[in-house]
C-alpha cells in the first residue's frame, strides 16, 4: 500500500507500535521514503497524537491481528486490535477531523472472513455475515462500526471487503507462502516436506498489488461506500499445491506434503468466492494478475531468496 501511494506522489506515514518493533526496519528498507509514526490501535490517545502530528488527508487502516488461526488462541487480543482498533481509529478521525473543506478520508480493511459459513455463492456486499473465528467476528465489528460512523457523522469512511490477497511479501504463517517457501526449500534440497492442515479449503486468491489499487480508488470517490474486492475464481489448497509443484517441475506433490491436525482450525471457512461486480462498475477496477501468475511469482521469489540465503550460509 505504501509503495503504491508513494508511486502516486503521496507522502506516506506508517503507524508503528511498541518499543523497538522488529518489523520497523524491514518496512523502512522496503520503502525508504516512508516516515514512521508512533501509535497503537489499542490506545486512542496515541492515535489522536499521531493524527495531530501528521494531519493526514487519507487513512488506510490495514492494521490488525490478521492471522485467523492465532485468533482462536488469543481471542481477546484479536477483538481489541482487529475490532476495537477500528472504533478507536474512527474516534480519532472524528476528534481530529481534518479541515471542513478537507475532512480526513478513511479506508477500512474488511475481510471475506466475515462471510465465514457462507449463506450464498458468490458473496456480494449484500451477503449476510456468519463469521467462523474470533478474527472474523472482530472484522464484522470493524465493518459495522465503520458503516455506523459513516451514517452517524457523515464521515468519508469506506470498507473494502477483501478476499485473500497474496504476494511474495506474505507472512510465512499463511498457507500460500508456507507452500511456496517450503517448495523452494524442497527444490534446493533444504527441506523434505511441508506440513499443512485442511487441504480441502478453497479460497478466492488475488494479488495484493492489484487489491491496493482498489483500496485507493474507493477513497477517491465522491461518496464513501463498501465494495467486495475479489477475483471471482476459487481454488482449493490441493489445486494451489498442484500448480506450485508444476512450476517447480516436481511430480507428485502428495509425496512431499504431510497433514497435521495442529494446523486445522476449531471452525473452518470451507469455500469463498467473491463477486466484485460493484467495484468493476463503479471503480473501474479489475484484477490483472491471474492465479497461475501469482503462484509462479511467489514460488520464483522464494526460490531466489532461499538460494541467496543458502549461498550466504555456505
Ligand atoms: P485465511 O488465510 O485464514 O483465509 O485468512 P490462511 O492462508 O491462513 O488460510 C487459508 C486456508 O488454508 C488452510 N490451511 C492452512 N492455513 C495456514 N495458515 N497454515 C496451514 O498449514 C494450512 N493448511 C491448510 C486454512 O485452514 C484456511 O482454510 C487470510 C488472512 O490474510 C486474513 O487476515 C484475511 O482477512 C483473509 O485472508 C481474507
XYZ file of C-alpha atoms and ligand atoms in Angstrom:
352
model
C 0.000 0.000 0.000
C 2.712 2.458 0.973
C 4.666 1.635 -2.178
C 1.570 2.242 -4.319
C 0.828 5.570 -2.615
C 4.461 6.698 -2.817
C 4.297 5.950 -6.554
C 1.282 8.281 -6.778
C 3.297 11.093 -5.187
C 1.886 10.776 -1.671
C 3.940 11.460 1.407
C 3.249 8.282 3.379
C 3.371 7.821 7.142
C 3.228 4.389 8.728
C 1.956 3.757 12.235
C 4.335 1.611 14.244
C 3.536 0.194 17.664
C 5.583 -0.875 20.635
C 9.128 -0.407 21.690
C 11.814 -1.232 19.135
C 9.331 -3.008 16.831
C 11.299 -5.652 14.888
C 9.285 -5.047 11.712
C 10.038 -1.312 11.605
C 13.418 -1.726 9.902
C 12.007 -4.225 7.408
C 9.244 -1.835 6.401
C 11.693 1.062 6.201
C 14.070 -0.961 3.986
C 11.256 -1.814 1.568
C 10.096 1.785 1.314
C 12.816 4.254 2.395
C 10.608 7.320 1.849
C 8.068 6.055 4.394
C 8.009 8.009 7.636
C 7.198 6.029 10.751
C 4.969 7.487 13.456
C 4.422 6.005 16.897
C 0.947 4.743 17.724
C -1.051 1.684 18.731
C -4.557 0.622 17.676
C -5.176 -0.297 21.327
C -4.515 3.234 22.585
C -6.869 6.008 21.461
C -4.706 8.814 22.821
C -1.758 7.569 20.755
C -3.923 7.602 17.610
C -5.108 11.142 18.298
C -1.498 12.239 18.809
C -0.428 10.561 15.549
C -3.221 12.262 13.578
C -2.467 15.633 15.124
C 1.185 15.244 14.197
C 0.660 14.036 10.612
C -2.584 15.845 9.679
C -3.335 13.223 7.012
C -5.725 13.612 4.079
C -6.371 9.878 3.927
C -6.014 6.962 6.342
C -5.747 3.323 5.267
C -6.422 1.072 8.245
C -4.819 -2.218 7.311
C -3.722 -2.749 10.904
C -4.950 -5.882 12.649
C -4.027 -9.146 14.256
C -4.607 -10.731 10.863
C -3.828 -14.433 11.350
C -7.105 -16.358 11.688
C -5.515 -19.404 13.406
C -3.924 -17.272 16.147
C -7.238 -15.510 16.809
C -8.590 -18.750 18.338
C -5.721 -18.760 20.837
C -5.702 -15.006 21.501
C -9.357 -14.005 21.020
C -9.356 -11.059 23.387
C -6.246 -9.500 21.855
C -7.824 -10.006 18.428
C -11.073 -8.326 19.473
C -9.106 -5.428 20.914
C -6.813 -4.826 17.932
C -8.807 -6.015 14.937
C -12.213 -4.931 16.244
C -11.955 -2.100 18.786
C -8.900 -0.746 16.931
C -11.275 0.334 14.167
C -13.561 2.120 16.614
C -10.570 3.954 18.100
C -9.377 4.954 14.624
C -12.846 6.291 13.780
C -12.973 8.164 17.086
C -9.548 9.683 16.427
C -10.721 10.810 12.982
C -13.926 12.221 14.465
C -11.981 14.133 17.125
C -9.095 15.405 14.961
C -11.270 15.611 11.890
C -9.181 17.460 9.337
C -10.476 20.742 7.962
C -14.072 21.467 6.967
C -13.174 21.601 3.276
C -10.805 18.690 3.549
C -12.089 16.134 6.085
C -9.917 13.057 6.649
C -10.992 10.147 4.462
C -10.752 6.617 5.835
C -10.352 3.199 4.264
C -11.169 0.209 6.475
C -9.818 -3.220 5.532
C -12.806 -5.511 5.947
C -12.452 -9.195 5.150
C -14.122 -12.081 3.320
C -13.704 -13.936 6.648
C -16.878 -12.057 7.678
C -18.860 -14.330 5.317
C -17.459 -17.454 7.038
C -20.104 -20.162 6.749
C -21.359 -18.655 3.538
C -25.061 -18.010 3.004
C -24.743 -17.672 -0.786
C -22.167 -18.007 -3.560
C -20.648 -15.845 -4.877
C -20.571 -13.377 -1.983
C -21.519 -9.738 -2.622
C -21.817 -6.602 -0.462
C -25.337 -7.754 0.428
C -24.476 -11.316 1.538
C -25.203 -11.785 5.294
C -22.208 -12.339 7.574
C -21.575 -15.559 9.504
C -18.004 -15.336 10.830
C -16.283 -18.547 11.962
C -13.386 -17.242 14.058
C -12.671 -14.562 16.667
C -10.851 -12.782 13.816
C -13.945 -12.889 11.596
C -16.154 -11.671 14.450
C -13.779 -8.768 15.149
C -13.791 -7.844 11.439
C -17.622 -7.806 11.442
C -17.487 -5.338 14.328
C -14.895 -3.196 12.489
C -17.003 -3.240 9.342
C -20.266 -2.425 11.107
C -18.816 0.387 13.199
C -17.342 1.930 10.034
C -20.793 1.902 8.413
C -22.268 3.322 11.608
C -19.798 6.236 11.795
C -20.369 6.984 8.133
C -24.120 7.132 8.705
C -23.952 8.917 12.080
C -21.299 11.558 11.419
C -21.252 11.779 7.588
C -17.683 10.548 7.611
C -15.975 9.651 4.339
C -15.316 6.087 5.514
C -15.273 3.170 3.053
C -14.764 -0.550 3.574
C -13.153 -2.947 1.137
C -14.374 -6.472 1.778
C -11.158 -8.008 0.546
C -10.824 -11.677 -0.290
C -7.401 -13.310 0.208
C -4.639 -11.275 -1.394
C -1.134 -12.621 -1.615
C 2.338 -11.676 -2.837
C 5.971 -12.602 -2.203
C 5.699 -10.332 0.868
C 3.046 -12.556 2.510
C 3.998 -13.784 6.005
C 5.308 -17.348 6.191
C 2.465 -18.411 8.507
C -0.163 -18.060 5.765
C -0.822 -21.092 3.600
C 0.222 -19.713 0.185
C 3.644 -18.505 1.309
C 4.130 -21.541 3.551
C 3.710 -23.660 0.417
C 5.848 -21.595 -1.982
C 8.637 -21.137 0.563
C 8.559 -24.814 1.600
C 8.571 -25.851 -2.046
C 11.553 -23.614 -2.860
C 13.437 -25.220 0.034
C 12.471 -28.704 -1.187
C 13.708 -27.803 -4.678
C 17.035 -26.675 -3.202
C 17.350 -29.795 -1.051
C 16.988 -27.806 2.183
C 13.739 -29.414 3.366
C 11.975 -32.773 2.802
C 8.320 -31.915 3.196
C 5.652 -29.324 4.019
C 3.190 -29.931 6.867
C -0.255 -28.404 6.419
C -3.778 -28.576 7.889
C -7.001 -28.829 5.888
C -6.235 -29.297 2.188
C -9.885 -29.132 1.100
C -10.382 -25.437 1.963
C -10.955 -23.234 -1.086
C -10.152 -19.552 -1.410
C -10.539 -16.718 -3.915
C -6.853 -15.720 -4.114
C -5.764 -12.471 -5.766
C -2.580 -10.423 -5.993
C -2.084 -7.834 -3.226
C -0.626 -5.326 -5.709
C -3.957 -5.304 -7.575
C -6.003 -5.027 -4.383
C -4.277 -1.899 -3.037
C -5.314 -0.060 -6.186
C -8.963 -0.846 -5.376
C -8.463 0.478 -1.827
C -7.103 3.750 -3.166
C -9.882 4.049 -5.779
C -12.559 3.755 -3.066
C -11.077 6.662 -1.145
C -11.033 8.842 -4.292
C -14.810 8.514 -4.867
C -17.123 11.436 -4.076
C -19.276 9.141 -1.918
C -17.932 6.585 0.573
C -19.248 3.026 0.215
C -18.483 -0.682 0.727
C -17.029 -2.857 -2.017
C -16.208 -6.539 -2.412
C -12.697 -6.924 -3.846
C -12.114 -10.383 -5.288
C -11.110 -12.258 -8.438
C -14.288 -14.374 -8.704
C -12.165 -17.546 -9.058
C -11.878 -20.198 -6.370
C -9.171 -22.831 -5.880
C -8.546 -25.434 -3.195
C -5.251 -25.805 -1.311
C -4.770 -29.006 -3.340
C -5.022 -27.017 -6.578
C -2.536 -24.468 -5.240
C -0.123 -27.304 -4.403
C -0.618 -28.911 -7.788
C 0.170 -25.713 -9.663
C 3.083 -24.710 -7.433
C 4.774 -28.121 -7.756
C 4.309 -27.945 -11.528
C 6.102 -24.544 -11.514
C 8.970 -26.248 -9.671
C 8.865 -29.165 -12.126
C 8.446 -31.667 -9.310
C 5.999 -34.532 -9.901
C 3.575 -35.860 -7.324
C 3.191 -33.217 -4.614
C 1.400 -35.806 -2.456
C 4.753 -37.413 -1.565
C 6.045 -34.091 -0.192
C 3.020 -32.895 1.789
C 2.060 -34.130 5.282
C -1.008 -33.131 7.239
C -1.191 -32.441 10.949
C -4.396 -31.622 12.884
C -2.327 -28.955 14.688
C -2.823 -26.742 11.616
C -6.592 -27.267 11.488
C -8.946 -24.688 12.982
C -11.738 -25.281 15.544
C -14.178 -23.914 12.940
C -13.244 -23.656 9.276
C -14.284 -21.409 6.400
C -14.695 -24.037 3.690
C -15.056 -22.077 0.483
C -15.039 -18.407 -0.500
C -15.764 -16.812 -3.847
C -16.361 -13.085 -4.277
C -18.372 -11.122 -6.817
C -16.611 -7.801 -7.428
C -19.175 -6.512 -9.954
C -19.801 -3.318 -7.951
C -16.074 -2.462 -7.825
C -15.828 -3.198 -11.539
C -18.772 -0.965 -12.416
C -18.248 1.949 -10.011
C -14.464 1.995 -9.563
C -13.491 0.599 -12.953
C -11.347 -1.933 -11.055
C -10.394 -5.395 -12.142
C -7.615 -7.761 -11.087
C -4.705 -8.052 -13.520
C -2.557 -10.895 -12.177
C -4.011 -14.396 -12.730
C -3.912 -17.233 -10.205
C -1.246 -19.040 -12.265
C 0.907 -15.890 -12.454
C 0.528 -15.315 -8.711
C 1.619 -18.840 -7.759
C 4.603 -18.653 -10.111
C 5.593 -15.167 -8.888
C 5.573 -16.346 -5.253
C 7.450 -19.570 -5.965
C 10.132 -17.855 -8.060
C 10.642 -15.134 -5.477
C 11.042 -17.741 -2.708
C 13.411 -19.783 -4.839
C 15.640 -16.746 -5.455
C 15.515 -15.705 -1.785
C 16.256 -19.182 -0.420
C 19.038 -19.762 -2.961
C 20.679 -16.457 -1.979
C 20.407 -17.338 1.718
C 21.859 -20.825 1.136
C 24.749 -19.237 -0.784
C 25.476 -16.887 2.140
C 25.413 -19.789 4.621
C 27.971 -21.761 2.603
P -7.121 -17.094 5.729
O -5.595 -17.370 5.259
O -7.434 -17.768 7.012
O -8.015 -17.380 4.566
O -7.097 -15.518 6.030
P -4.615 -18.587 5.530
O -3.626 -18.567 4.429
O -4.096 -18.576 6.929
O -5.566 -19.901 5.403
C -6.226 -20.214 4.191
C -6.799 -21.623 4.275
O -5.746 -22.581 4.272
C -6.000 -23.574 5.234
N -4.754 -24.208 5.648
C -3.722 -23.604 6.276
N -3.561 -22.322 6.654
C -2.389 -21.971 7.262
N -2.197 -20.708 7.609
N -1.413 -22.899 7.519
C -1.535 -24.213 7.165
O -0.644 -25.017 7.401
C -2.756 -24.583 6.499
N -3.215 -25.760 5.994
C -4.421 -25.518 5.481
C -6.701 -22.810 6.359
O -7.374 -23.706 7.232
C -7.613 -21.904 5.558
O -8.778 -22.585 5.213
C -6.403 -14.590 5.215
C -5.779 -13.535 6.149
O -4.916 -12.701 5.398
C -6.861 -12.686 6.781
O -6.252 -11.643 7.538
C -7.740 -12.079 5.677
O -8.784 -11.327 6.232
C -8.314 -13.198 4.808
O -7.256 -13.983 4.270
C -9.139 -12.647 3.658
